[in-house]
Amino acid sequence: MKRKKAAVNEVFGVAVERGYFAQNPLSGLRWTAPEVPDEVAPDCVPNPAQVARLLAAVRALPGRGPHLYAFFGCMYYAAPRPAEVIHLRKSQCRLPARGWGLLNLKGGVVAAGKEWMDDGAVHEIHSLKRRAAKATRPVPIPPVLVRRLRGHIRNFGVAPDGRLFRNAAGNHIDALAYGITWGRAREAVLTLEEHALELAKRPYDLRHAGISFWLASGVDPAECARRAGQSIQVLFRYYAKFLAEARNHADTLIEDSMRRWEEATDDGDAEGA
């Protein structure tokens, strides 16, 4: 609602500049957005074992399932936004034969609709979210994703412009299409209890799962935020419960280090006595 209100306010502002209105009708309007939960709910975020089951189900689906196997894998192992994966090109990927690789994210593809585009195109390429037009975001990727992307390129090739993922006509993947595939994978492998929890209800939950796994693994929150393309403030607001796990891990590391220093000090005191 805040975004919609801001957009309408911008339209009225232009109307005032062009003389259609004497003043902005929204000026002085008092409205407070209703409170909504910001935090990502842990019950909805799949753990690594559940992600593995879901991705295996995607690969086993007929039709576009095998093509989207690496697509969804990117969303989990590198935690980019769906629009950034749709835009991903081979030139942005460093995929060594062994070890970790790198995705150099450069923008995203969004479906704006023909009626909103000057050239009649359905999709529009944007810069990275809240970044300058030519900004990039390098994200290291683990060997498992490197192997899947290498296999994807070997099996499906790339589009003429270098895009890794495309539909049957060679165009940009549509959110509705990959959403249907994801829904079928969930129906195939999730238990009734997992469905009741709305586990991984949206493909976007793979991004949440990837970021939360980094945090639970003890990765520094600032590095998590950088890889995810978020501010540290947004990370703390949305992943508060997972950050609590990371803090507990950090407390354990600090406590272990303090214990080692205390033991060394006690040994020194004993020798002096």
mmCIF file of C-alpha atoms in Angstrom:
data_model
loop_
_atom_site.group_PDB
_atom_site.id
_atom_site.type_symbol
_atom_site.label_atom_id
_atom_site.label_comp_id
_atom_site.label_asym_id
_atom_site.label_seq_id
_atom_site.Cartn_x
_atom_site.Cartn_y
_atom_site.Cartn_z
ATOM 1 C CA MET A 1 0.000 0.000 0.000
ATOM 2 C CA LYS A 2 2.859 2.363 0.727
ATOM 3 C CA ARG A 3 4.300 1.747 -2.736
ATOM 4 C CA LYS A 4 0.922 2.237 -4.401
ATOM 5 C CA LYS A 5 0.319 5.457 -2.472
ATOM 6 C CA ALA A 6 3.765 6.726 -3.446
ATOM 7 C CA ALA A 7 3.104 5.915 -7.108
ATOM 8 C CA VAL A 8 -0.269 7.723 -7.110
ATOM 9 C CA ASN A 9 1.306 10.667 -5.330
ATOM 10 C CA GLU A 10 3.955 10.874 -8.062
ATOM 11 C CA VAL A 11 1.266 10.867 -10.758
ATOM 12 C CA PHE A 12 -0.620 13.705 -9.067
ATOM 13 C CA GLY A 13 2.649 15.600 -8.621
ATOM 14 C CA VAL A 14 3.262 15.487 -12.388
ATOM 15 C CA ALA A 15 -0.362 16.537 -12.971
ATOM 16 C CA VAL A 16 0.166 19.613 -10.805
ATOM 17 C CA GLU A 17 3.363 20.479 -12.702
ATOM 18 C CA ARG A 18 1.469 20.292 -16.005
ATOM 19 C CA GLY A 19 -1.425 22.383 -14.745
ATOM 20 C CA TYR A 20 -4.126 19.714 -14.588
ATOM 21 C CA PHE A 21 -4.578 20.306 -10.852
ATOM 22 C CA ALA A 22 -4.026 23.374 -8.735
ATOM 23 C CA GLN A 23 -2.665 21.208 -5.926
ATOM 24 C CA ASN A 24 -1.990 17.576 -5.159
ATOM 25 C CA PRO A 25 -5.271 16.012 -3.934
ATOM 26 C CA LEU A 26 -3.290 13.702 -1.649
ATOM 27 C CA SER A 27 -1.625 16.554 0.214
ATOM 28 C CA GLY A 28 -2.671 16.482 3.833
ATOM 29 C CA LEU A 29 -4.289 13.061 3.510
ATOM 30 C CA ARG A 30 -3.868 11.234 6.808
ATOM 31 C CA TRP A 31 -3.469 7.495 6.459
ATOM 32 C CA THR A 32 -1.482 5.002 8.457
ATOM 33 C CA ALA A 33 -0.561 1.670 6.958
ATOM 34 C CA PRO A 34 -1.817 -1.310 8.987
ATOM 35 C CA GLU A 35 0.806 -3.218 10.884
ATOM 36 C CA VAL A 36 1.955 -6.393 9.176
ATOM 37 C CA PRO A 37 4.606 -8.904 10.262
ATOM 38 C CA ASP A 38 7.947 -8.127 8.644
ATOM 39 C CA GLU A 39 9.868 -11.157 9.821
ATOM 40 C CA VAL A 40 10.232 -14.263 7.721
ATOM 41 C CA ALA A 41 8.419 -17.101 9.508
ATOM 42 C CA PRO A 42 10.798 -20.043 10.137
ATOM 43 C CA ASP A 43 7.947 -22.555 9.706
ATOM 44 C CA CYS A 44 7.573 -21.481 6.061
ATOM 45 C CA VAL A 45 11.285 -21.722 5.258
ATOM 46 C CA PRO A 46 12.466 -25.157 4.077
ATOM 47 C CA ASN A 47 15.588 -26.704 5.562
ATOM 48 C CA PRO A 48 18.328 -28.126 3.273
ATOM 49 C CA ALA A 49 16.802 -31.624 3.258
ATOM 50 C CA GLN A 50 13.385 -30.277 2.290
ATOM 51 C CA VAL A 51 14.925 -28.090 -0.421
ATOM 52 C CA ALA A 52 16.694 -31.148 -1.833
ATOM 53 C CA ARG A 53 13.373 -33.023 -2.003
ATOM 54 C CA LEU A 54 11.648 -30.123 -3.735
ATOM 55 C CA LEU A 55 14.415 -29.625 -6.287
ATOM 56 C CA ALA A 56 14.496 -33.335 -7.059
ATOM 57 C CA ALA A 57 10.730 -33.190 -7.623
ATOM 58 C CA VAL A 58 11.162 -30.266 -10.023
ATOM 59 C CA ARG A 59 13.742 -32.211 -12.049
ATOM 60 C CA ALA A 60 11.418 -35.235 -12.240
ATOM 61 C CA LEU A 61 8.456 -33.252 -13.610
ATOM 62 C CA PRO A 62 7.742 -33.597 -17.344
ATOM 63 C CA GLY A 63 7.943 -30.598 -19.634
ATOM 64 C CA ARG A 64 9.811 -27.597 -18.257
ATOM 65 C CA GLY A 65 10.771 -29.251 -14.954
ATOM 66 C CA PRO A 66 14.332 -30.290 -15.939
ATOM 67 C CA HIS A 67 14.991 -26.844 -17.430
ATOM 68 C CA LEU A 68 13.925 -25.139 -14.183
ATOM 69 C CA TYR A 69 15.959 -27.458 -11.960
ATOM 70 C CA ALA A 70 19.032 -25.193 -12.061
ATOM 71 C CA PHE A 71 16.802 -22.086 -12.086
ATOM 72 C CA PHE A 72 15.378 -22.924 -8.670
ATOM 73 C CA GLY A 73 18.809 -24.115 -7.562
ATOM 74 C CA CYS A 74 20.185 -20.623 -8.201
ATOM 75 C CA MET A 75 17.476 -19.096 -6.049
ATOM 76 C CA TYR A 76 18.485 -21.294 -3.119
ATOM 77 C CA TYR A 77 22.279 -21.594 -3.323
ATOM 78 C CA ALA A 78 22.969 -17.984 -4.390
ATOM 79 C CA ALA A 79 19.753 -16.364 -3.005
ATOM 80 C CA PRO A 80 19.151 -13.908 -5.867
ATOM 81 C CA ARG A 81 15.723 -12.505 -6.614
ATOM 82 C CA PRO A 82 13.743 -14.356 -9.339
ATOM 83 C CA ALA A 83 14.101 -11.392 -11.708
ATOM 84 C CA GLU A 84 17.881 -11.573 -11.332
ATOM 85 C CA VAL A 85 17.939 -15.285 -12.211
ATOM 86 C CA ILE A 86 15.753 -14.689 -15.273
ATOM 87 C CA HIS A 87 18.280 -12.086 -16.436
ATOM 88 C CA LEU A 88 21.313 -14.314 -15.757
ATOM 89 C CA ARG A 89 23.660 -14.787 -18.714
ATOM 90 C CA LYS A 90 26.519 -17.194 -19.280
ATOM 91 C CA SER A 91 28.974 -14.274 -19.374
ATOM 92 C CA GLN A 92 28.013 -13.486 -15.763
ATOM 93 C CA CYS A 93 28.927 -16.969 -14.555
ATOM 94 C CA ARG A 94 32.323 -18.248 -13.496
ATOM 95 C CA LEU A 95 31.976 -22.016 -13.410
ATOM 96 C CA PRO A 96 35.310 -23.748 -12.775
ATOM 97 C CA ALA A 97 35.716 -27.502 -13.123
ATOM 98 C CA ARG A 98 36.367 -27.725 -9.381
ATOM 99 C CA GLY A 99 35.634 -25.636 -6.325
ATOM 100 C CA TRP A 100 33.511 -22.568 -5.819
ATOM 101 C CA GLY A 101 32.244 -20.400 -8.668
ATOM 102 C CA LEU A 102 30.790 -16.916 -8.974
ATOM 103 C CA LEU A 103 27.654 -15.234 -10.298
ATOM 104 C CA ASN A 104 28.159 -11.587 -11.192
ATOM 105 C CA LEU A 105 24.581 -10.305 -11.040
ATOM 106 C CA LYS A 106 23.916 -7.219 -13.151
ATOM 107 C CA GLY A 107 20.175 -6.631 -13.258
ATOM 108 C CA GLY A 108 16.730 -8.158 -13.382
ATOM 109 C CA VAL A 109 13.852 -8.770 -15.777
ATOM 110 C CA VAL A 110 10.338 -7.747 -14.775
ATOM 111 C CA ALA A 111 7.036 -8.210 -16.586
ATOM 112 C CA ALA A 112 5.741 -4.677 -17.085
ATOM 113 C CA GLY A 113 3.034 -5.444 -19.655
ATOM 114 C CA LYS A 114 2.741 -4.255 -23.257
ATOM 115 C CA GLU A 115 0.408 -1.385 -22.385
ATOM 116 C CA TRP A 116 3.080 0.166 -20.165
ATOM 117 C CA MET A 117 6.007 -0.137 -22.577
ATOM 118 C CA ASP A 118 6.863 2.298 -25.379
ATOM 119 C CA ASP A 119 8.114 -0.488 -27.649
ATOM 120 C CA GLY A 120 5.277 -2.934 -26.941
ATOM 121 C CA ALA A 121 7.549 -5.420 -25.187
ATOM 122 C CA VAL A 122 6.194 -7.483 -22.299
ATOM 123 C CA HIS A 123 9.370 -7.456 -20.205
ATOM 124 C CA GLU A 124 11.685 -4.712 -19.065
ATOM 125 C CA ILE A 125 15.267 -4.994 -17.856
ATOM 126 C CA HIS A 126 16.015 -3.124 -14.642
ATOM 127 C CA SER A 127 19.219 -2.463 -12.770
ATOM 128 C CA LEU A 128 19.811 -4.281 -9.513
ATOM 129 C CA LYS A 129 17.271 -3.286 -6.870
ATOM 130 C CA ARG A 130 18.112 0.098 -5.353
ATOM 131 C CA ARG A 131 21.442 0.160 -7.190
ATOM 132 C CA ALA A 132 22.968 2.346 -9.893
ATOM 133 C CA ALA A 133 22.309 1.399 -13.523
ATOM 134 C CA LYS A 134 25.678 -0.294 -14.037
ATOM 135 C CA ALA A 135 26.119 -1.707 -10.538
ATOM 136 C CA THR A 136 26.955 -5.389 -10.143
ATOM 137 C CA ARG A 137 26.772 -7.835 -7.229
ATOM 138 C CA PRO A 138 29.230 -10.739 -7.208
ATOM 139 C CA VAL A 139 27.912 -13.764 -5.320
ATOM 140 C CA PRO A 140 30.123 -16.809 -4.664
ATOM 141 C CA ILE A 141 28.347 -20.095 -5.374
ATOM 142 C CA PRO A 142 29.137 -23.547 -3.919
ATOM 143 C CA PRO A 143 30.404 -26.435 -6.063
ATOM 144 C CA VAL A 144 26.969 -28.105 -6.089
ATOM 145 C CA LEU A 145 25.468 -25.145 -7.954
ATOM 146 C CA VAL A 146 28.509 -24.868 -10.226
ATOM 147 C CA ARG A 147 27.950 -28.468 -11.314
ATOM 148 C CA ARG A 148 24.240 -27.912 -11.887
ATOM 149 C CA LEU A 149 24.801 -24.826 -14.006
ATOM 150 C CA ARG A 150 27.484 -26.553 -16.053
ATOM 151 C CA GLY A 151 25.095 -29.461 -16.583
ATOM 152 C CA HIS A 152 22.263 -27.078 -17.510
ATOM 153 C CA ILE A 153 24.389 -25.340 -20.146
ATOM 154 C CA ARG A 154 25.548 -28.696 -21.492
ATOM 155 C CA ASN A 155 21.986 -30.065 -21.748
ATOM 156 C CA PHE A 156 20.026 -26.990 -22.802
ATOM 157 C CA GLY A 157 22.547 -24.509 -24.171
ATOM 158 C CA VAL A 158 21.871 -20.776 -23.859
ATOM 159 C CA ALA A 159 19.670 -18.244 -25.624
ATOM 160 C CA PRO A 160 21.146 -16.157 -28.484
ATOM 161 C CA ASP A 161 21.758 -13.316 -26.033
ATOM 162 C CA GLY A 162 23.452 -15.672 -23.563
ATOM 163 C CA ARG A 163 20.551 -16.125 -21.117
ATOM 164 C CA LEU A 164 20.692 -19.416 -19.243
ATOM 165 C CA PHE A 165 16.946 -19.761 -18.721
ATOM 166 C CA ARG A 166 14.189 -19.272 -21.278
ATOM 167 C CA ASN A 167 10.776 -20.620 -22.266
ATOM 168 C CA ALA A 168 10.024 -22.892 -25.227
ATOM 169 C CA ALA A 169 9.859 -19.889 -27.559
ATOM 170 C CA GLY A 170 13.225 -18.588 -26.367
ATOM 171 C CA ASN A 171 11.697 -15.666 -24.482
ATOM 172 C CA HIS A 172 11.974 -14.682 -20.837
ATOM 173 C CA ILE A 173 10.576 -17.149 -18.323
ATOM 174 C CA ASP A 174 7.207 -16.065 -16.988
ATOM 175 C CA ALA A 175 6.542 -15.966 -13.244
ATOM 176 C CA LEU A 176 3.212 -17.736 -13.702
ATOM 177 C CA ALA A 177 4.877 -20.595 -15.567
ATOM 178 C CA TYR A 178 7.617 -21.294 -13.036
ATOM 179 C CA GLY A 179 5.088 -20.778 -10.235
ATOM 180 C CA ILE A 180 2.946 -23.587 -11.663
ATOM 181 C CA THR A 181 5.970 -25.888 -11.842
ATOM 182 C CA TRP A 182 6.859 -25.079 -8.244
ATOM 183 C CA GLY A 183 3.307 -25.783 -7.115
ATOM 184 C CA ARG A 184 3.378 -29.198 -8.787
ATOM 185 C CA ALA A 185 6.677 -30.051 -7.103
ATOM 186 C CA ARG A 186 5.213 -29.136 -3.710
ATOM 187 C CA GLU A 187 2.172 -31.292 -4.333
ATOM 188 C CA ALA A 188 4.420 -34.204 -5.269
ATOM 189 C CA VAL A 189 6.712 -34.341 -2.240
ATOM 190 C CA LEU A 190 5.430 -32.329 0.725
ATOM 191 C CA THR A 191 3.587 -34.028 3.546
ATOM 192 C CA LEU A 192 0.167 -32.910 4.777
ATOM 193 C CA GLU A 193 1.819 -31.296 7.787
ATOM 194 C CA GLU A 194 4.257 -29.384 5.572
ATOM 195 C CA HIS A 195 1.380 -28.198 3.386
ATOM 196 C CA ALA A 196 -0.491 -27.045 6.493
ATOM 197 C CA LEU A 197 2.545 -24.959 7.480
ATOM 198 C CA GLU A 198 2.614 -23.495 3.947
ATOM 199 C CA LEU A 199 6.235 -24.612 3.687
ATOM 200 C CA ALA A 200 8.002 -23.066 0.677
ATOM 201 C CA LYS A 201 4.665 -21.819 -0.628
ATOM 202 C CA ARG A 202 6.320 -19.518 -3.170
ATOM 203 C CA PRO A 203 9.503 -19.936 -5.216
ATOM 204 C CA TYR A 204 10.712 -16.762 -3.468
ATOM 205 C CA ASP A 205 10.882 -18.808 -0.258
ATOM 206 C CA LEU A 206 13.975 -20.473 -1.730
ATOM 207 C CA ARG A 207 15.740 -17.112 -1.416
ATOM 208 C CA HIS A 208 14.595 -16.899 2.210
ATOM 209 C CA ALA A 209 15.849 -20.447 2.762
ATOM 210 C CA GLY A 210 19.249 -19.657 1.284
ATOM 211 C CA ILE A 211 19.772 -16.521 3.357
ATOM 212 C CA SER A 212 18.529 -18.144 6.563
ATOM 213 C CA PHE A 213 20.872 -21.092 5.984
ATOM 214 C CA TRP A 214 23.838 -18.702 5.653
ATOM 215 C CA LEU A 215 22.875 -17.043 8.918
ATOM 216 C CA ALA A 216 22.327 -20.324 10.735
ATOM 217 C CA SER A 217 25.750 -21.462 9.481
ATOM 218 C CA GLY A 218 27.380 -18.531 11.245
ATOM 219 C CA VAL A 219 28.122 -16.355 8.209
ATOM 220 C CA ASP A 220 28.622 -12.719 9.176
ATOM 221 C CA PRO A 221 25.285 -10.852 8.731
ATOM 222 C CA ALA A 222 26.988 -8.035 6.801
ATOM 223 C CA GLU A 223 28.292 -10.567 4.253
ATOM 224 C CA CYS A 224 24.859 -12.205 4.077
ATOM 225 C CA ALA A 225 23.304 -8.821 3.347
ATOM 226 C CA ARG A 226 25.898 -8.048 0.662
ATOM 227 C CA ARG A 227 25.375 -11.359 -1.127
ATOM 228 C CA ALA A 228 21.590 -10.997 -0.938
ATOM 229 C CA GLY A 229 21.631 -7.411 -2.201
ATOM 230 C CA GLN A 230 19.987 -6.030 0.931
ATOM 231 C CA SER A 231 20.882 -3.465 3.513
ATOM 232 C CA ILE A 232 21.961 -4.755 6.885
ATOM 233 C CA GLN A 233 18.885 -3.025 8.354
ATOM 234 C CA VAL A 234 16.551 -5.011 6.090
ATOM 235 C CA LEU A 235 18.355 -8.223 6.938
ATOM 236 C CA PHE A 236 17.947 -7.609 10.666
ATOM 237 C CA ARG A 237 14.275 -6.737 10.244
ATOM 238 C CA TYR A 238 13.266 -9.700 8.080
ATOM 239 C CA TYR A 239 15.516 -12.397 9.497
ATOM 240 C CA ALA A 240 15.409 -11.558 13.200
ATOM 241 C CA LYS A 241 14.646 -15.144 14.274
ATOM 242 C CA PHE A 242 17.425 -16.584 12.150
ATOM 243 C CA LEU A 243 19.813 -13.903 13.361
ATOM 244 C CA ALA A 244 19.071 -15.096 16.886
ATOM 245 C CA GLU A 245 20.461 -18.501 15.881
ATOM 246 C CA ALA A 246 23.528 -16.816 14.419
ATOM 247 C CA ARG A 247 24.006 -14.846 17.638
ATOM 248 C CA ASN A 248 23.787 -18.046 19.670
ATOM 249 C CA HIS A 249 26.462 -19.580 17.444
ATOM 250 C CA ALA A 250 28.624 -16.488 17.892
ATOM 251 C CA ASP A 251 28.138 -16.630 21.675
ATOM 252 C CA THR A 252 29.356 -20.236 21.683
ATOM 253 C CA LEU A 253 32.462 -19.327 19.671
ATOM 254 C CA ILE A 254 33.254 -16.420 22.001
ATOM 255 C CA GLU A 255 32.674 -18.553 25.090
ATOM 256 C CA ASP A 256 34.963 -21.293 23.758
ATOM 257 C CA SER A 257 37.679 -18.748 23.010
ATOM 258 C CA MET A 258 37.347 -17.180 26.470
ATOM 259 C CA ARG A 259 37.593 -20.617 28.068
ATOM 260 C CA ARG A 260 40.820 -21.357 26.206
ATOM 261 C CA TRP A 261 42.331 -18.059 27.357
ATOM 262 C CA GLU A 262 41.217 -18.675 30.936
ATOM 263 C CA GLU A 263 42.781 -22.130 30.880
ATOM 264 C CA ALA A 264 46.042 -20.685 29.582
ATOM 265 C CA THR A 265 45.993 -18.029 32.342
ATOM 266 C CA ASP A 266 45.282 -20.625 35.025
ATOM 267 C CA ASP A 267 48.196 -22.732 33.808
ATOM 268 C CA GLY A 268 50.495 -19.717 33.998
ATOM 269 C CA ASP A 269 49.386 -18.911 37.541
ATOM 270 C CA ALA A 270 49.983 -22.514 38.606
ATOM 271 C CA GLU A 271 53.513 -22.499 37.217
ATOM 272 C CA GLY A 272 54.267 -19.232 38.995
ATOM 273 C CA ALA A 273 53.089 -20.663 42.297
#
